[in-house]
mmCIF file of C-alpha atoms and ligand atoms in Angstrom:
data_model
loop_
_atom_site.group_PDB
_atom_site.id
_atom_site.type_symbol
_atom_site.label_atom_id
_atom_site.label_comp_id
_atom_site.label_asym_id
_atom_site.label_seq_id
_atom_site.Cartn_x
_atom_site.Cartn_y
_atom_site.Cartn_z
ATOM 1 C CA UNK G 8 113.935 98.374 97.822
ATOM 2 C CA UNK G 9 113.215 100.873 100.605
ATOM 3 C CA UNK G 10 110.477 98.585 101.913
ATOM 4 C CA UNK G 11 112.854 95.597 101.899
ATOM 5 C CA UNK G 12 115.373 97.663 103.841
ATOM 6 C CA UNK G 13 112.769 98.523 106.493
ATOM 7 C CA UNK G 14 111.701 94.909 106.828
ATOM 8 C CA UNK G 15 115.328 93.851 107.259
ATOM 9 C CA UNK G 16 115.818 96.595 109.866
ATOM 10 C CA UNK G 17 112.717 95.564 111.831
ATOM 11 C CA UNK G 18 113.663 91.897 111.818
ATOM 12 C CA UNK G 19 117.187 92.786 112.946
ATOM 13 C CA UNK G 20 115.739 95.067 115.648
ATOM 14 C CA UNK G 21 113.447 92.344 116.962
ATOM 15 C CA UNK G 22 116.353 89.891 117.193
ATOM 16 C CA UNK G 23 118.663 92.324 118.929
ATOM 17 C CA UNK G 24 116.334 92.905 121.922
ATOM 18 C CA UNK G 25 116.634 90.210 124.546
ATOM 19 C CA UNK G 26 114.331 91.709 127.149
ATOM 20 C CA UNK G 27 111.094 90.106 125.942
ATOM 21 C CA UNK G 28 109.557 87.806 123.369
ATOM 22 C CA UNK G 29 109.489 89.045 119.790
ATOM 23 C CA UNK G 30 105.826 88.986 118.728
ATOM 24 C CA UNK G 31 106.659 88.807 115.042
ATOM 25 C CA UNK G 32 103.701 87.556 112.971
ATOM 26 C CA UNK G 33 105.090 84.935 110.605
ATOM 27 C CA UNK G 34 104.759 86.125 107.001
ATOM 28 C CA UNK G 35 101.933 84.510 105.033
ATOM 29 C CA UNK G 36 103.809 82.381 102.466
ATOM 30 C CA UNK G 37 100.807 82.632 100.140
ATOM 31 C CA UNK G 38 100.143 86.379 100.448
ATOM 32 C CA UNK G 39 101.488 87.181 96.938
ATOM 33 C CA UNK G 40 101.853 90.784 98.007
ATOM 34 C CA UNK G 41 104.691 91.566 95.622
ATOM 35 C CA UNK G 42 102.644 90.425 92.629
ATOM 36 C CA UNK G 43 99.733 92.547 93.826
ATOM 37 C CA UNK G 44 101.864 95.656 94.269
ATOM 38 C CA UNK G 45 103.275 95.144 90.802
ATOM 39 C CA UNK G 46 99.783 94.623 89.374
ATOM 40 C CA UNK G 47 98.640 97.926 90.884
ATOM 41 C CA UNK G 48 101.620 99.975 89.775
ATOM 42 C CA UNK G 49 101.883 98.561 86.228
ATOM 43 C CA UNK G 50 98.322 97.747 85.211
ATOM 44 C CA UNK G 51 96.302 100.237 87.249
ATOM 45 C CA UNK G 52 98.317 103.341 88.190
ATOM 46 C CA UNK G 53 100.122 102.922 84.877
ATOM 47 C CA UNK G 54 96.800 103.367 83.072
ATOM 48 C CA UNK G 55 95.797 106.458 85.005
ATOM 49 C CA UNK G 56 93.669 105.284 87.953
ATOM 50 C CA UNK G 57 94.457 107.763 90.751
ATOM 51 C CA UNK G 58 91.842 107.230 93.514
ATOM 52 C CA UNK G 59 93.932 106.462 96.609
ATOM 53 C CA UNK G 60 91.246 104.291 98.224
ATOM 54 C CA UNK G 61 90.865 102.172 95.080
ATOM 55 C CA UNK G 62 94.629 101.692 94.844
ATOM 56 C CA UNK G 63 94.914 100.794 98.541
ATOM 57 C CA UNK G 64 92.054 98.282 98.288
ATOM 58 C CA UNK G 65 93.526 96.640 95.206
ATOM 59 C CA UNK G 66 96.888 96.361 96.951
ATOM 60 C CA UNK G 67 95.189 94.586 99.844
ATOM 61 C CA UNK G 68 92.492 92.228 98.496
ATOM 62 C CA UNK G 69 94.050 88.817 97.686
ATOM 63 C CA UNK G 70 92.756 88.362 94.123
ATOM 64 C CA UNK G 71 94.263 84.847 93.937
ATOM 65 C CA UNK G 72 91.840 83.672 96.628
ATOM 66 C CA UNK G 73 88.852 84.507 94.398
ATOM 67 C CA UNK G 74 89.866 82.409 91.373
ATOM 68 C CA UNK G 75 89.673 78.615 91.031
ATOM 69 C CA UNK G 76 92.802 76.642 92.023
ATOM 70 C CA UNK G 77 93.536 75.975 88.351
ATOM 71 C CA UNK G 78 93.810 79.744 87.666
ATOM 72 C CA UNK G 79 95.803 80.793 90.750
ATOM 73 C CA UNK G 80 99.128 81.126 88.937
ATOM 74 C CA UNK G 81 97.553 83.651 86.548
ATOM 75 C CA UNK G 82 95.597 85.580 89.217
ATOM 76 C CA UNK G 83 97.614 88.810 88.816
ATOM 77 C CA UNK G 84 97.796 88.756 85.017
ATOM 78 C CA UNK G 85 96.465 91.705 83.046
ATOM 79 C CA UNK G 86 93.283 89.947 81.866
ATOM 80 C CA UNK G 87 89.986 88.398 82.887
ATOM 81 C CA UNK G 88 90.084 84.730 83.978
ATOM 82 C CA UNK G 89 87.504 81.927 83.870
ATOM 83 C CA UNK G 90 85.697 81.172 87.146
ATOM 84 C CA UNK G 91 83.423 78.375 85.856
ATOM 85 C CA UNK G 92 79.853 78.374 84.477
ATOM 86 C CA UNK G 93 81.182 80.268 81.412
ATOM 87 C CA UNK G 94 81.762 83.345 83.577
ATOM 88 C CA UNK G 95 84.846 85.404 84.360
ATOM 89 C CA UNK G 96 86.525 87.504 87.019
ATOM 90 C CA UNK G 97 87.107 90.898 85.343
ATOM 91 C CA UNK G 98 90.543 92.217 84.371
ATOM 92 C CA UNK G 99 92.108 94.032 87.382
ATOM 93 C CA UNK G 100 92.218 97.384 85.535
ATOM 94 C CA UNK G 101 88.482 97.214 84.789
ATOM 95 C CA UNK G 102 87.693 96.479 88.466
ATOM 96 C CA UNK G 103 89.788 99.504 89.486
ATOM 97 C CA UNK G 104 88.324 101.766 86.812
ATOM 98 C CA UNK G 105 84.734 100.881 87.706
ATOM 99 C CA UNK G 106 85.468 101.374 91.414
ATOM 100 C CA UNK G 107 86.935 104.796 90.673
ATOM 101 C CA UNK G 108 84.067 105.812 88.384
ATOM 102 C CA UNK G 109 81.570 104.864 91.113
ATOM 103 C CA UNK G 110 83.028 107.744 93.169
ATOM 104 C CA UNK G 111 82.091 106.233 96.537
ATOM 105 C CA UNK G 112 82.911 107.433 100.054
ATOM 106 C CA UNK G 113 83.331 105.295 103.187
ATOM 107 C CA UNK G 114 79.901 104.589 104.652
ATOM 108 C CA UNK G 115 78.130 104.647 101.255
ATOM 109 C CA UNK G 116 75.796 101.891 100.122
ATOM 110 C CA UNK G 117 76.532 100.227 96.781
ATOM 111 C CA UNK G 118 74.630 97.718 94.672
ATOM 112 C CA UNK G 119 76.627 95.322 92.521
ATOM 113 C CA UNK G 120 74.897 93.291 89.810
ATOM 114 C CA UNK G 121 77.001 90.242 88.888
ATOM 115 C CA UNK G 122 78.853 89.018 91.988
ATOM 116 C CA UNK G 123 80.815 86.409 89.977
ATOM 117 C CA UNK G 124 83.872 85.526 92.049
ATOM 118 C CA UNK G 125 83.135 88.171 94.729
ATOM 119 C CA UNK G 126 86.368 90.059 94.003
ATOM 120 C CA UNK G 127 84.850 93.389 92.921
ATOM 121 C CA UNK G 128 82.577 93.283 95.977
ATOM 122 C CA UNK G 129 85.581 92.696 98.256
ATOM 123 C CA UNK G 130 87.433 95.660 96.705
ATOM 124 C CA UNK G 131 84.410 97.886 97.360
ATOM 125 C CA UNK G 132 84.077 96.489 100.885
ATOM 126 C CA UNK G 133 87.744 97.220 101.495
ATOM 127 C CA UNK G 134 87.043 100.831 100.451
ATOM 128 C CA UNK G 135 84.685 101.110 103.415
ATOM 129 C CA UNK G 136 81.324 100.856 101.673
ATOM 130 C CA UNK G 137 78.431 98.520 102.394
ATOM 131 C CA UNK G 138 77.860 96.282 99.362
ATOM 132 C CA UNK G 139 74.701 94.467 98.261
ATOM 133 C CA UNK G 140 75.640 92.064 95.466
ATOM 134 C CA UNK G 141 73.346 89.925 93.292
ATOM 135 C CA UNK G 142 74.410 86.887 91.246
ATOM 136 C CA UNK G 143 72.110 84.982 88.886
ATOM 137 C CA UNK G 144 74.089 81.676 88.942
ATOM 138 C CA UNK G 145 73.445 80.062 92.307
ATOM 139 C CA UNK G 146 76.690 78.050 92.707
ATOM 140 C CA UNK G 147 78.697 81.213 91.974
ATOM 141 C CA UNK G 148 76.680 83.196 94.514
ATOM 142 C CA UNK G 149 77.300 80.488 97.142
ATOM 143 C CA UNK G 150 80.987 80.221 96.349
ATOM 144 C CA UNK G 151 81.499 83.997 96.459
ATOM 145 C CA UNK G 152 79.619 84.242 99.745
ATOM 146 C CA UNK G 153 81.819 81.534 101.283
ATOM 147 C CA UNK G 154 85.082 83.164 100.143
ATOM 148 C CA UNK G 155 83.981 86.631 101.257
ATOM 149 C CA UNK G 156 83.096 85.245 104.644
ATOM 150 C CA UNK G 157 86.386 83.340 104.973
ATOM 151 C CA UNK G 158 88.351 86.498 104.164
ATOM 152 C CA UNK G 159 86.415 88.594 106.679
ATOM 153 C CA UNK G 160 84.135 90.561 104.337
ATOM 154 C CA UNK G 161 80.815 89.098 105.519
ATOM 155 C CA UNK G 162 79.828 92.226 107.441
ATOM 156 C CA UNK G 163 80.604 94.511 104.514
ATOM 157 C CA UNK G 164 79.177 92.467 101.649
ATOM 158 C CA UNK G 165 75.780 90.791 101.425
ATOM 159 C CA UNK G 166 75.306 88.381 98.504
ATOM 160 C CA UNK G 167 71.947 87.286 97.105
ATOM 161 C CA UNK G 168 71.136 84.771 94.391
ATOM 162 C CA UNK G 169 68.761 86.222 91.801
ATOM 163 C CA UNK G 170 68.288 88.348 88.692
ATOM 164 C CA UNK G 171 69.850 91.761 89.271
ATOM 165 C CA UNK G 172 67.752 93.398 86.540
ATOM 166 C CA UNK G 173 65.248 94.565 89.152
ATOM 167 C CA UNK G 174 67.948 95.778 91.543
ATOM 168 C CA UNK G 175 67.451 95.337 95.298
ATOM 169 C CA UNK G 176 64.551 97.664 96.162
ATOM 170 C CA UNK G 177 64.633 96.834 99.907
ATOM 171 C CA UNK G 178 68.036 98.547 100.223
ATOM 172 C CA UNK G 179 67.549 101.312 97.630
ATOM 173 C CA UNK G 180 68.362 104.093 96.975
ATOM 174 C CA UNK G 181 72.078 103.452 96.452
ATOM 175 C CA UNK G 182 75.004 105.887 96.380
ATOM 176 C CA UNK G 183 76.356 103.910 93.437
ATOM 177 C CA UNK G 184 75.514 100.872 91.318
ATOM 178 C CA UNK G 185 78.132 98.765 89.529
ATOM 179 C CA UNK G 186 76.978 96.278 86.897
ATOM 180 C CA UNK G 187 79.505 93.689 85.715
ATOM 181 C CA UNK G 188 77.484 91.984 82.954
ATOM 182 C CA UNK G 189 76.285 93.789 79.830
ATOM 183 C CA UNK G 190 72.579 94.293 79.084
ATOM 184 C CA UNK G 191 71.520 95.487 75.609
ATOM 185 C CA UNK G 192 70.143 98.651 77.254
ATOM 186 C CA UNK G 193 70.134 100.140 80.754
ATOM 187 C CA UNK G 194 67.581 98.428 83.034
ATOM 188 C CA UNK G 195 65.184 101.152 84.169
ATOM 189 C CA UNK G 196 64.848 99.788 87.762
ATOM 190 C CA UNK G 197 68.591 100.335 88.268
ATOM 191 C CA UNK G 198 68.387 103.989 87.254
ATOM 192 C CA UNK G 199 65.443 104.454 89.599
ATOM 193 C CA UNK G 200 67.392 102.959 92.544
ATOM 194 C CA UNK G 201 70.157 105.590 92.330
ATOM 195 C CA UNK G 202 70.347 108.510 94.751
ATOM 196 C CA UNK G 203 70.541 112.002 93.307
ATOM 197 C CA UNK G 204 74.258 112.595 92.723
ATOM 198 C CA UNK G 205 74.899 108.828 92.567
ATOM 199 C CA UNK G 206 76.618 107.015 89.692
ATOM 200 C CA UNK G 207 75.588 103.891 87.795
ATOM 201 C CA UNK G 208 78.608 102.273 86.112
ATOM 202 C CA UNK G 209 77.498 99.774 83.490
ATOM 203 C CA UNK G 210 78.666 98.117 80.243
ATOM 204 C CA UNK G 211 75.913 98.392 77.629
ATOM 205 C CA UNK G 212 75.532 96.780 74.209
ATOM 206 C CA UNK G 213 75.360 93.426 72.468
ATOM 207 C CA UNK G 214 78.408 92.748 70.304
ATOM 208 C CA UNK G 215 79.896 96.196 70.655
ATOM 209 C CA UNK G 216 79.738 97.458 74.247
ATOM 210 C CA UNK G 217 80.595 100.779 75.896
ATOM 211 C CA UNK G 218 81.251 101.339 79.575
ATOM 212 C CA UNK G 219 78.829 104.076 80.640
ATOM 213 C CA UNK G 220 78.650 106.231 83.731
ATOM 214 C CA UNK G 221 75.126 107.488 84.383
ATOM 215 C CA UNK G 222 74.749 110.178 87.043
ATOM 216 C CA UNK G 223 71.386 110.973 88.578
ATOM 217 C CA UNK G 224 70.824 114.717 88.726
ATOM 218 C CA UNK G 225 67.994 116.764 90.281
ATOM 219 C CA UNK G 226 66.329 116.916 86.868
ATOM 220 C CA UNK G 227 67.103 113.515 85.348
ATOM 221 C CA UNK G 228 70.189 111.593 84.242
ATOM 222 C CA UNK G 229 73.514 112.541 82.666
ATOM 223 C CA UNK G 230 75.316 109.891 80.617
ATOM 224 C CA UNK G 231 79.060 109.648 79.871
ATOM 225 C CA UNK G 232 80.618 107.057 77.593
ATOM 226 C CA UNK G 233 83.974 106.004 79.080
ATOM 227 C CA UNK G 234 85.690 103.277 76.999
ATOM 228 C CA UNK G 235 84.848 100.310 74.742
ATOM 229 C CA UNK G 236 84.665 97.064 76.767
ATOM 230 C CA UNK G 237 83.814 93.372 76.453
ATOM 231 C CA UNK G 238 81.760 91.858 79.285
ATOM 232 C CA UNK G 239 79.693 88.667 79.479
ATOM 233 C CA UNK G 240 76.031 89.381 78.647
ATOM 234 C CA UNK G 241 73.520 90.143 81.372
ATOM 235 C CA UNK G 242 71.127 87.182 81.347
ATOM 236 C CA UNK G 243 67.566 86.880 82.700
ATOM 237 C CA UNK G 244 65.039 89.649 82.167
ATOM 238 C CA UNK G 245 67.560 91.883 80.361
ATOM 239 C CA UNK G 246 67.367 89.474 77.393
ATOM 240 C CA UNK G 247 63.564 89.607 77.100
ATOM 241 C CA UNK G 248 62.289 91.652 74.192
HETATM 242 N N1 SAM Y 322 82.160 91.222 89.480
HETATM 243 C C1 SAM Y 322 82.634 89.912 89.186
HETATM 244 C C2 SAM Y 322 83.908 89.562 89.877
HETATM 245 O O1 SAM Y 322 84.474 90.403 90.580
HETATM 246 O O2 SAM Y 322 84.326 88.402 89.758
HETATM 247 C C3 SAM Y 322 82.736 89.660 87.698
HETATM 248 C C4 SAM Y 322 81.509 89.123 87.211
HETATM 249 S S1 SAM Y 322 81.347 88.404 85.656
HETATM 250 C C5 SAM Y 322 82.189 89.440 84.556
HETATM 251 C C6 SAM Y 322 79.609 88.775 85.437
HETATM 252 C C7 SAM Y 322 78.682 88.053 86.374
HETATM 253 O O3 SAM Y 322 77.370 88.575 86.166
HETATM 254 C C8 SAM Y 322 78.590 86.556 86.118
HETATM 255 O O4 SAM Y 322 78.891 85.862 87.292
HETATM 256 C C9 SAM Y 322 77.149 86.346 85.700
HETATM 257 O O5 SAM Y 322 76.608 85.124 86.113
HETATM 258 C C10 SAM Y 322 76.461 87.525 86.374
HETATM 259 N N2 SAM Y 322 75.166 87.895 85.795
HETATM 260 C C11 SAM Y 322 74.783 87.891 84.488
HETATM 261 N N3 SAM Y 322 73.517 88.318 84.364
HETATM 262 C C12 SAM Y 322 73.084 88.604 85.635
HETATM 263 C C13 SAM Y 322 71.852 89.071 86.170
HETATM 264 N N4 SAM Y 322 70.800 89.317 85.399
HETATM 265 N N5 SAM Y 322 71.761 89.250 87.502
HETATM 266 C C14 SAM Y 322 72.836 88.987 88.318
HETATM 267 N N6 SAM Y 322 74.006 88.521 87.874
HETATM 268 C C15 SAM Y 322 74.139 88.338 86.542
#
């Protein structure tokens, strides 16, 4: 309400001055800002996510631009949505939770395994980190890259097609690693590409999965189990015996 009052005041103010042109930017009719603000307050803050940079990023990134046309009406619903190739864009709360658990600072370098739609990468990019994101399904990698570029995230997010099991050694070590597909156990190369003090946030398990946060310490790794989750399986090398 207060925001609406300010907008009304500003519009009125702009009209009442006759000394110069009003440089009002026309509102984007497809911004869906109200739905996004509601999504953040109900689904994300309402479930206890408190990191101010995560909340600000989720209020800003236009989630509806990352889903196929056929799913746009549902883009701000409290659930994952299909993005083709039997894959999904994660539920908004899970994106926020994983971003918070990663504990990143502006200027950090983050690896994401499972680019999917590109949405999680955009949220991280919006938080001021440099993101390296790997996607195993080539058309999804290409589509995400195109959307990220169109929305102005190309400098913050680099997408590569490939199997993320081996990480991205050329850019390691990372301040954080976020994995958005579930392997049966943690891929060792990902643990090795973490900086000391860095967090790996990853769903692990076959039928029954847990979201884990693994922190690299001076002496090894500390593991916390956060919540039960259901992600698509990590394919490729993770499935080899
Ligand atoms: N982060 C995504 C988003 O914001 O839309 C959600 C991704 S979806 C839940 C998981 C993605 O992981 C799928 O696109 C899938 O193809 C990808 N994936 C599965 N196994 C992979 C692997 N070994 N390497 C890279 N990507 C993988």
